PDB file of C-alpha atoms in Angstrom:
ATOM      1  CA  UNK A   1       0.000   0.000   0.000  1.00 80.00           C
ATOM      2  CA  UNK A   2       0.638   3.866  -0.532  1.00 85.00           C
ATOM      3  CA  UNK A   3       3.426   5.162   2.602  1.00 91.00           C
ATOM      4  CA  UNK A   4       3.878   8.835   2.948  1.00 96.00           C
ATOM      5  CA  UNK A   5       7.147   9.910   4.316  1.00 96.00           C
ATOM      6  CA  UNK A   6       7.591  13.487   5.524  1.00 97.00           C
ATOM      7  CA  UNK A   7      10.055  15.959   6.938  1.00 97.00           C
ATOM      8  CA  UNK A   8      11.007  17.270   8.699  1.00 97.00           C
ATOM      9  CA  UNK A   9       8.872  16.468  12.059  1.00 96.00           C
ATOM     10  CA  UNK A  10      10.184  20.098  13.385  1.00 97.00           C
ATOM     11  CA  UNK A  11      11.172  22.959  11.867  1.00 98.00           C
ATOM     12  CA  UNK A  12      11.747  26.613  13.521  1.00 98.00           C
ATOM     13  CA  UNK A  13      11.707  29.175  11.351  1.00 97.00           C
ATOM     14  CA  UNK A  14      12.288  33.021  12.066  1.00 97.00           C
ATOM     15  CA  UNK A  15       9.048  35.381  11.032  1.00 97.00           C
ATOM     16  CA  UNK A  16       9.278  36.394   7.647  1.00 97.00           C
ATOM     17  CA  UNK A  17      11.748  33.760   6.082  1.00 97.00           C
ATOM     18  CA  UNK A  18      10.769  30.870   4.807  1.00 98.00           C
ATOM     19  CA  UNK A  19       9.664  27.071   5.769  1.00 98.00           C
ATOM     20  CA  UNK A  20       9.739  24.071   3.447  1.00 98.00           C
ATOM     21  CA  UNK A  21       8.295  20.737   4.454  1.00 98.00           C
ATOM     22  CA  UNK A  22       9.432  17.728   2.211  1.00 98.00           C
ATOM     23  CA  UNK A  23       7.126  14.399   1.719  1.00 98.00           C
ATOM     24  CA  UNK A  24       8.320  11.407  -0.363  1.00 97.00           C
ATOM     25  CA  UNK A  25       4.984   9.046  -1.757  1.00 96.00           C
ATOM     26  CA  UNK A  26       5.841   5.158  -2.644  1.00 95.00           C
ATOM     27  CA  UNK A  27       2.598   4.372  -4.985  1.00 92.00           C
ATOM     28  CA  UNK A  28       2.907   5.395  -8.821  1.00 92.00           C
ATOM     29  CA  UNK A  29      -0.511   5.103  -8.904  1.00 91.00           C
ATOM     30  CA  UNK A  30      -1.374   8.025  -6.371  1.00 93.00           C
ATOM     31  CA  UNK A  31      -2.292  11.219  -8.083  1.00 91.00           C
ATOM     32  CA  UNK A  32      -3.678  13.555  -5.625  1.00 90.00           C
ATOM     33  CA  UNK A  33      -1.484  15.094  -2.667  1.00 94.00           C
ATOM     34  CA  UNK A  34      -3.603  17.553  -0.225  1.00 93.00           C
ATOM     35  CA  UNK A  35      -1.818  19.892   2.853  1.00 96.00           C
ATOM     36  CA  UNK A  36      -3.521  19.810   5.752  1.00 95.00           C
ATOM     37  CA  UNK A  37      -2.967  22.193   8.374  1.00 96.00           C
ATOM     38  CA  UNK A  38      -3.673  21.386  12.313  1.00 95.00           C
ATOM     39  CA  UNK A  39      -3.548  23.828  15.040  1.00 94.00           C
ATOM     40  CA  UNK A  40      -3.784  22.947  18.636  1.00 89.00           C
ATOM     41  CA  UNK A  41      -6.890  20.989  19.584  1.00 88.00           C
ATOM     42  CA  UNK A  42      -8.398  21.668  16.565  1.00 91.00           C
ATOM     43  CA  UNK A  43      -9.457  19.484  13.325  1.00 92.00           C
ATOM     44  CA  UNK A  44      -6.775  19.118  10.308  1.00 93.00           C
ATOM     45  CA  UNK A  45      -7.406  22.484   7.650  1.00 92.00           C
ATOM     46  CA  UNK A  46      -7.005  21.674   3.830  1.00 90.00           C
ATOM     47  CA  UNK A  47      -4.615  24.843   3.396  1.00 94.00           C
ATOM     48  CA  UNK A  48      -3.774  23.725  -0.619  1.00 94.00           C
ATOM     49  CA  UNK A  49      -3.792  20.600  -2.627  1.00 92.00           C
ATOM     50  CA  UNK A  50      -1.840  19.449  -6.003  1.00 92.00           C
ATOM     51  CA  UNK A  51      -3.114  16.894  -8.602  1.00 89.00           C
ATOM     52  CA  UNK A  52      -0.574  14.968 -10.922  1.00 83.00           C
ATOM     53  CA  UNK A  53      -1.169  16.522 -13.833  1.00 81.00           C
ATOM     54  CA  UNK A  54       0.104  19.898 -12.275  1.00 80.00           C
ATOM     55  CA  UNK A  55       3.985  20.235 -11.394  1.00 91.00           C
ATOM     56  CA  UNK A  56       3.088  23.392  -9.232  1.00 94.00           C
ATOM     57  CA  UNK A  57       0.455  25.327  -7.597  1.00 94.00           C
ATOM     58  CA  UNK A  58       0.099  29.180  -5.797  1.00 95.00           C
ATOM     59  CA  UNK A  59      -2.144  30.367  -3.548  1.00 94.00           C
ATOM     60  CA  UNK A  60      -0.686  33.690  -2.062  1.00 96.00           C
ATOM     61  CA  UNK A  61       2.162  32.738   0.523  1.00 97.00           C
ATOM     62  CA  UNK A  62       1.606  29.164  -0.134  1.00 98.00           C
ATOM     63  CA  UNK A  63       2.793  26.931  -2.866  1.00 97.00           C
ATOM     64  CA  UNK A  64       3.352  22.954  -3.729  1.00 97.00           C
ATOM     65  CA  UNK A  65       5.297  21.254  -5.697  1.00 97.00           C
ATOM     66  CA  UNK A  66       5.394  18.066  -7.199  1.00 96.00           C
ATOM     67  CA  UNK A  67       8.097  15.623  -8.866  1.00 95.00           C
ATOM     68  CA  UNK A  68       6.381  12.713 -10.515  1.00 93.00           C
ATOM     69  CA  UNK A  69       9.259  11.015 -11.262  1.00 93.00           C
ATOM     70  CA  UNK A  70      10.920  11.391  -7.921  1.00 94.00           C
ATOM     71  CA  UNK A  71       7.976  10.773  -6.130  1.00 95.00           C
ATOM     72  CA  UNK A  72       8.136  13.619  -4.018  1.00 94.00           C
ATOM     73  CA  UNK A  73       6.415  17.320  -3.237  1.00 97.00           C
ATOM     74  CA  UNK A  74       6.856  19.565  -0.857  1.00 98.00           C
ATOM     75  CA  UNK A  75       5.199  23.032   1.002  1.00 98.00           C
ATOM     76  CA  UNK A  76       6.608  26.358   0.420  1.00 98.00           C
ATOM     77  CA  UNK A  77       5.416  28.962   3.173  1.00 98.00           C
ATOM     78  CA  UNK A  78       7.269  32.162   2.060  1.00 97.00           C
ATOM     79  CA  UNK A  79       6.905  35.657   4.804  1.00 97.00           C
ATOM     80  CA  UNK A  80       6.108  33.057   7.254  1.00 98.00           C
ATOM     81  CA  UNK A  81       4.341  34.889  10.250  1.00 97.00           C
ATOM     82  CA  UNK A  82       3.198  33.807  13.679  1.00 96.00           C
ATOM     83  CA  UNK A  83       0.011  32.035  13.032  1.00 96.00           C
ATOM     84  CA  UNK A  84       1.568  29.948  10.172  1.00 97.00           C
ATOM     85  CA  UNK A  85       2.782  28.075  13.844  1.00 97.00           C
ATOM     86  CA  UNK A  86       0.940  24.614  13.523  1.00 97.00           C
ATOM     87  CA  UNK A  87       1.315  20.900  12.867  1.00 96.00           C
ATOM     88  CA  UNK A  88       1.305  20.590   8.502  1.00 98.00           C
ATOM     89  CA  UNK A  89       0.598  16.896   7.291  1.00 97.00           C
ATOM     90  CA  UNK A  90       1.114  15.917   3.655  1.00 97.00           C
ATOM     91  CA  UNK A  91      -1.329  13.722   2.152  1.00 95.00           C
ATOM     92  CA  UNK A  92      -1.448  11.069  -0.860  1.00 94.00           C
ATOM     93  CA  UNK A  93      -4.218   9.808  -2.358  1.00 89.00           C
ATOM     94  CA  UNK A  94      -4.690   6.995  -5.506  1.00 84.00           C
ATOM     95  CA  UNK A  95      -7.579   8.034  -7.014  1.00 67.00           C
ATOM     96  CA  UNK A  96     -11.243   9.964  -6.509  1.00 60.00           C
ATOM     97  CA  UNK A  97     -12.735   7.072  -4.008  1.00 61.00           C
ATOM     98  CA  UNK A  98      -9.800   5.612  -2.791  1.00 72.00           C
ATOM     99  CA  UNK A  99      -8.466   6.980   1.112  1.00 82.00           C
ATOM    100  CA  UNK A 100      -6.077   9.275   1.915  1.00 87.00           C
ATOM    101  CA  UNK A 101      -2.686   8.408   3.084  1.00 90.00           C
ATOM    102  CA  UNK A 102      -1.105  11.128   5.630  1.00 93.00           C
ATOM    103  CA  UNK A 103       2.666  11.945   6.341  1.00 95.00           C
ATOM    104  CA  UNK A 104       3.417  11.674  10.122  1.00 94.00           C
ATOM    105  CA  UNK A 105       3.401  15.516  10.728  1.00 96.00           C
ATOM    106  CA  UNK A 106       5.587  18.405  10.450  1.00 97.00           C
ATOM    107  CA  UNK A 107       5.346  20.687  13.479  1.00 97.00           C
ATOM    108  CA  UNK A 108       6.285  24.202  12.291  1.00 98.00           C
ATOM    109  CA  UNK A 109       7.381  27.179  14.856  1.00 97.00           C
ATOM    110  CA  UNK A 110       7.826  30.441  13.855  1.00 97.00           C
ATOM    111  CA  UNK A 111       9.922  32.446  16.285  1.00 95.00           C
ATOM    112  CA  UNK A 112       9.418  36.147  16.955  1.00 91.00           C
TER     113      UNK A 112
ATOM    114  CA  UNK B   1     -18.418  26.162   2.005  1.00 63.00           C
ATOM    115  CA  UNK B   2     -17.868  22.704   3.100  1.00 79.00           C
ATOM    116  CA  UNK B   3     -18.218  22.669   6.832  1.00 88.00           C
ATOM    117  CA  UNK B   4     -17.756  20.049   9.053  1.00 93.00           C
ATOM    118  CA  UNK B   5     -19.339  20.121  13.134  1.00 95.00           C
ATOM    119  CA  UNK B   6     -18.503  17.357  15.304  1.00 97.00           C
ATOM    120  CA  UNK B   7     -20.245  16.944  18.722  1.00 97.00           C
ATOM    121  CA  UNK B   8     -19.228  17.096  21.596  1.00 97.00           C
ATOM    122  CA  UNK B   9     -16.177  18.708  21.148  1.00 96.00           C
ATOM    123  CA  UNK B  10     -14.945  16.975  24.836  1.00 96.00           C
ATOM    124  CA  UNK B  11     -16.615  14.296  26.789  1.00 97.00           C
ATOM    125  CA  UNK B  12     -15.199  12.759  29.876  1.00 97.00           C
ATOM    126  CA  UNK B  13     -16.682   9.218  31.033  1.00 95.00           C
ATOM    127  CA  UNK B  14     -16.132   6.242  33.426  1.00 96.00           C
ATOM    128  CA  UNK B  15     -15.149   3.665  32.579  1.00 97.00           C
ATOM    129  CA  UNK B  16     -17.935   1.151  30.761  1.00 96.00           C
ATOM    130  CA  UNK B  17     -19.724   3.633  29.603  1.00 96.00           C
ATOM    131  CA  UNK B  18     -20.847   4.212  25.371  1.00 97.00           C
ATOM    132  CA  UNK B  19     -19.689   7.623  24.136  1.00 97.00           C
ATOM    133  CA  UNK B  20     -21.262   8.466  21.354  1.00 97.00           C
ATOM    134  CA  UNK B  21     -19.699  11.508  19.237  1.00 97.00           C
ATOM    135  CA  UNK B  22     -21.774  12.892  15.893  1.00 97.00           C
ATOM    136  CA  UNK B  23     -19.946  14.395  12.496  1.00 96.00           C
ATOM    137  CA  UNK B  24     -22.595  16.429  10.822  1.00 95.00           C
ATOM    138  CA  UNK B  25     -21.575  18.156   7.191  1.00 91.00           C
ATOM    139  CA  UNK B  26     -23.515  21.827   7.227  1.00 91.00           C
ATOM    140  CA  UNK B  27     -23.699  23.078   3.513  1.00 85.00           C
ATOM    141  CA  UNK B  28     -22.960  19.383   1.491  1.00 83.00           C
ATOM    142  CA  UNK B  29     -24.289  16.139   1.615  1.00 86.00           C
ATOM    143  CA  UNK B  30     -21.552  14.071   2.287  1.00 85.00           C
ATOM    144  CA  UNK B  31     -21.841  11.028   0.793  1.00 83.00           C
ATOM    145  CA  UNK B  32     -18.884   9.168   2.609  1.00 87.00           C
ATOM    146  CA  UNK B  33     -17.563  10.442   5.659  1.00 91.00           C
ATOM    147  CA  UNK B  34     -14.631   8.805   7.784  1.00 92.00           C
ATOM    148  CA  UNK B  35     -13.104   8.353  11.455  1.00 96.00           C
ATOM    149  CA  UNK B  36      -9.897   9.030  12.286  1.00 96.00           C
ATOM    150  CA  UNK B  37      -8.322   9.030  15.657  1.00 96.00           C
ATOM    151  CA  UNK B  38      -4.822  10.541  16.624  1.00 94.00           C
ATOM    152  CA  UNK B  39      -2.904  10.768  19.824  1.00 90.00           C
ATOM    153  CA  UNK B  40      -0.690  13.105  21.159  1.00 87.00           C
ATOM    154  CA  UNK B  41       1.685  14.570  18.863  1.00 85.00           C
ATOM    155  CA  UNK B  42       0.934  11.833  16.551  1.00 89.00           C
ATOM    156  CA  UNK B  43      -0.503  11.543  13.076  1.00 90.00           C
ATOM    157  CA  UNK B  44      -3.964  10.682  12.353  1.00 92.00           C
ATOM    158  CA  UNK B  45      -4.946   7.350  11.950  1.00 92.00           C
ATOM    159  CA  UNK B  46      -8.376   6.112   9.720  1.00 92.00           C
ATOM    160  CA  UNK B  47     -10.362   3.809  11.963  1.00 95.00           C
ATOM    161  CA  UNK B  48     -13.191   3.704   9.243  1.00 94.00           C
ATOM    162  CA  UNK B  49     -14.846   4.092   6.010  1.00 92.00           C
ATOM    163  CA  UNK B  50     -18.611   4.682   6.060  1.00 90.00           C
ATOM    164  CA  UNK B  51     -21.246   4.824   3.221  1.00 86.00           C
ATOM    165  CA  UNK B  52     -24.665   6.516   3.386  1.00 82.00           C
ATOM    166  CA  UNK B  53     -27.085   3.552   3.973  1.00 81.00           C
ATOM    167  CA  UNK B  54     -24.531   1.081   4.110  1.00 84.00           C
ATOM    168  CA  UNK B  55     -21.851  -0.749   6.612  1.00 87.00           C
ATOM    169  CA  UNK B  56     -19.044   1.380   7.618  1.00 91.00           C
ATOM    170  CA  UNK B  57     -15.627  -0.208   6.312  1.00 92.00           C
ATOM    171  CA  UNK B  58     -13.143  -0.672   8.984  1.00 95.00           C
ATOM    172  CA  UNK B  59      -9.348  -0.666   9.166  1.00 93.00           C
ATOM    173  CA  UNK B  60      -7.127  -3.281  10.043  1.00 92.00           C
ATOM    174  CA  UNK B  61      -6.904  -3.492  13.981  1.00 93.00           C
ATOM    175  CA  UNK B  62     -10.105  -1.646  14.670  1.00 95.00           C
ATOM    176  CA  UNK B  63     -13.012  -3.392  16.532  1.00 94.00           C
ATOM    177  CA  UNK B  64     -16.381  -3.122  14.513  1.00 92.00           C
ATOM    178  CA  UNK B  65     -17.964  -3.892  17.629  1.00 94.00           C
ATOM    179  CA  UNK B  66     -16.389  -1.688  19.717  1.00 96.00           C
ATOM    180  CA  UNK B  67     -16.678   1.473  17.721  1.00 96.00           C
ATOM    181  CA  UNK B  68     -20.125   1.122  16.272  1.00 95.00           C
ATOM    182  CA  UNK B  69     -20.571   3.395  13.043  1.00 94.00           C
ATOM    183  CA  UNK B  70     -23.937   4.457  11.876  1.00 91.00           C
ATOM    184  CA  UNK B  71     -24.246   7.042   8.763  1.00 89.00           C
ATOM    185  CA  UNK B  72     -28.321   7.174   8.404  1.00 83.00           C
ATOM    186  CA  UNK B  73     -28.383  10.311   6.101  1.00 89.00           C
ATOM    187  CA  UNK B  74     -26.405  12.433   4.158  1.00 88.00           C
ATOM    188  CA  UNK B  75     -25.379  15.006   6.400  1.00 91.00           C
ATOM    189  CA  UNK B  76     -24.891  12.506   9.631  1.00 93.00           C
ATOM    190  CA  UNK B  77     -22.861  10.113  10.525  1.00 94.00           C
ATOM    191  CA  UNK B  78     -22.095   8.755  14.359  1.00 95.00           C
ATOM    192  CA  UNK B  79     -19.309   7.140  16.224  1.00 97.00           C
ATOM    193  CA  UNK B  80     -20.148   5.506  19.652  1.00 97.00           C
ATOM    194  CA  UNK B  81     -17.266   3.884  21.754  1.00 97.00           C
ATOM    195  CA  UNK B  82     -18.902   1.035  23.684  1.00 96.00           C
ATOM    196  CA  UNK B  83     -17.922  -0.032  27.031  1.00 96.00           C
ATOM    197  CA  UNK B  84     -14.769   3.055  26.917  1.00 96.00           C
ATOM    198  CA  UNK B  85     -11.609   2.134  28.484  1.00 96.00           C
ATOM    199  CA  UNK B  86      -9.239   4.454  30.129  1.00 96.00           C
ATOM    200  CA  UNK B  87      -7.060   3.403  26.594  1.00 95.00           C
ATOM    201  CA  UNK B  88      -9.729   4.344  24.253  1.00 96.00           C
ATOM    202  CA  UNK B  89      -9.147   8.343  25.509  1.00 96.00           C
ATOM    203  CA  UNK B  90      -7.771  10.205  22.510  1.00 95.00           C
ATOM    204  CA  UNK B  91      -8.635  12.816  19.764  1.00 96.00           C
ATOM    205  CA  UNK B  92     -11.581  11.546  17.823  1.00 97.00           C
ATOM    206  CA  UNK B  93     -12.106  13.485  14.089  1.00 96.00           C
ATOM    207  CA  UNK B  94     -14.335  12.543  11.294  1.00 96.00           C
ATOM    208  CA  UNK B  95     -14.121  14.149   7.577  1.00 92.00           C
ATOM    209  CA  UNK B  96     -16.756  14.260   4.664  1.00 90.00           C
ATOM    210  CA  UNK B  97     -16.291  13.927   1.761  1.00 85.00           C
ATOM    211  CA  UNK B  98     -19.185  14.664  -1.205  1.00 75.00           C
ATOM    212  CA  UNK B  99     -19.996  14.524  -4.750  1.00 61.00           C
ATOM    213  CA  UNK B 100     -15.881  15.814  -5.810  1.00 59.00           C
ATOM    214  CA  UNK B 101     -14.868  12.538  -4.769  1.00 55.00           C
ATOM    215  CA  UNK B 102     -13.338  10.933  -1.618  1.00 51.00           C
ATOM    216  CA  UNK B 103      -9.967  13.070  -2.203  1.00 60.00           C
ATOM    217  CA  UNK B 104     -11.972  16.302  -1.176  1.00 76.00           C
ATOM    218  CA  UNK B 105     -12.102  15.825   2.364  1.00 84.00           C
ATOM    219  CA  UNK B 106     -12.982  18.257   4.867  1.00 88.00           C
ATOM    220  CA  UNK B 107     -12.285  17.566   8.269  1.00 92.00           C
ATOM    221  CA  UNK B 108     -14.106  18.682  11.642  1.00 95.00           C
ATOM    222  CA  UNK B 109     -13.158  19.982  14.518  1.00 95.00           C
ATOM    223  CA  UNK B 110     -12.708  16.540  16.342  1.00 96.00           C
ATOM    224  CA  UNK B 111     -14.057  15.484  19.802  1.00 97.00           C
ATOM    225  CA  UNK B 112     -11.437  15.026  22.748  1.00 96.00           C
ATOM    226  CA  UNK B 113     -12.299  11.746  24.775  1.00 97.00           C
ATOM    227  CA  UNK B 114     -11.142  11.198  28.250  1.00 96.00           C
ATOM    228  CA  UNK B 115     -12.571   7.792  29.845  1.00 96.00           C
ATOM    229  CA  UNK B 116     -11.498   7.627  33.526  1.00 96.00           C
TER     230      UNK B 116
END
């Protein structure tokens, strides 16, 4: 089955630089890869999400990218600010109504 | 759009006591929804799969009996822990997912479970 590796499990960034959180996939077959965002005590936030037909996507400070070949994609957080401090899990799924696999968690600080 | 409630968002119980914990989607009919659990500083893990009018799929390891899944409608599905065990306290969450396919999940807020 699909395994989802990601790194790495802490990062500490300074406000206003920026954070990059790396996941490897195993399955060829897997073609969608949502990021999930989870503050404290709260449920997981889809923040963006990257299909395999795409290489990369934008959404303001926030971008994917994704290497088919390598089997790989990572989170780009540029200007990182205060309340970008959460846990980020990267996600693989196969297809539209198979389950989503998730990383083990990347806890991201970003220090004052 | 696409929101997710989950209820209650805590619950403490003795132990042998059912818990039961509803996911409700509040602008989509979600026509699969799924359980996860997760512990401290830990990943989530799926517990199961369920179906609108059908038995819920569950992962390896879980107890069918143990976490009973019911998903009667559209918009509702429920998780009850029977007979809760001081090792059954964790971080319950359930996602929906509707007509864009499984891969569109949307998660909810999650219900904290402490069995004492």
């Amino acid at each position: 089955g699909e395994n989802v590796e990601q790194h790495p499990s802490t990062l500490s960034v300074q406000e206003g630089d920026s954070a990059v959180i790396k996941c490897t996939y195993s399955d060829s077959a897997s073609n969608y890869f949502p990021w999930y965002k989870q503050e404290l005590g709260k449920g997981p936030q889809l923040i963006i999400d990257i299909r395999s037909n795409v290489g990369e996507k934008k959404d303001q400070r926030i971008a994917v990218t994704l290497n088919k070949t390598a089997k790989h994609f990572s989170l780009h957080i540029t200007e990182t600010q205060p309340e970008d401090s959460a846990v980020y899990f990267c996600a693989a799924s196969r297809g539209r109504d198979d389950k989503i696999i998730f990383g083990k968690g990347t806890r991201l600080h970003i220090l004052p | 759009g696409a929101v997710v409630s989950q209820h209650p968002s805590w619950v403490i119980c003795k132990s042998g006591t059912s818990v039961k914990i509803e996911c409700r989607s509040l602008d989509f009919q979600a026509t699969t929804m799924f359980w996860y659990r997760q512990f401290p500083k830990q990943s989530l893990m799926l517990m199961a799969t369920s179906n609108e009018g059908s038995k819920a799929t569950y992962e390896q390891g879980v107890e069918k009996d143990k976490f009973l899944i019911n998903h009667a409608s559209l918009t509702l599905s429920t998780l009850t822990v029977t007979s809760a065990h001081p090792e059954d306290s964790s971080f319950y969450i359930c996602s929906a997912a509707g007509l864009a396919g499984l891969k569109t999940q949307y998660f909810g807020p999650g219900t904290r479970l402490l069995v004492l």
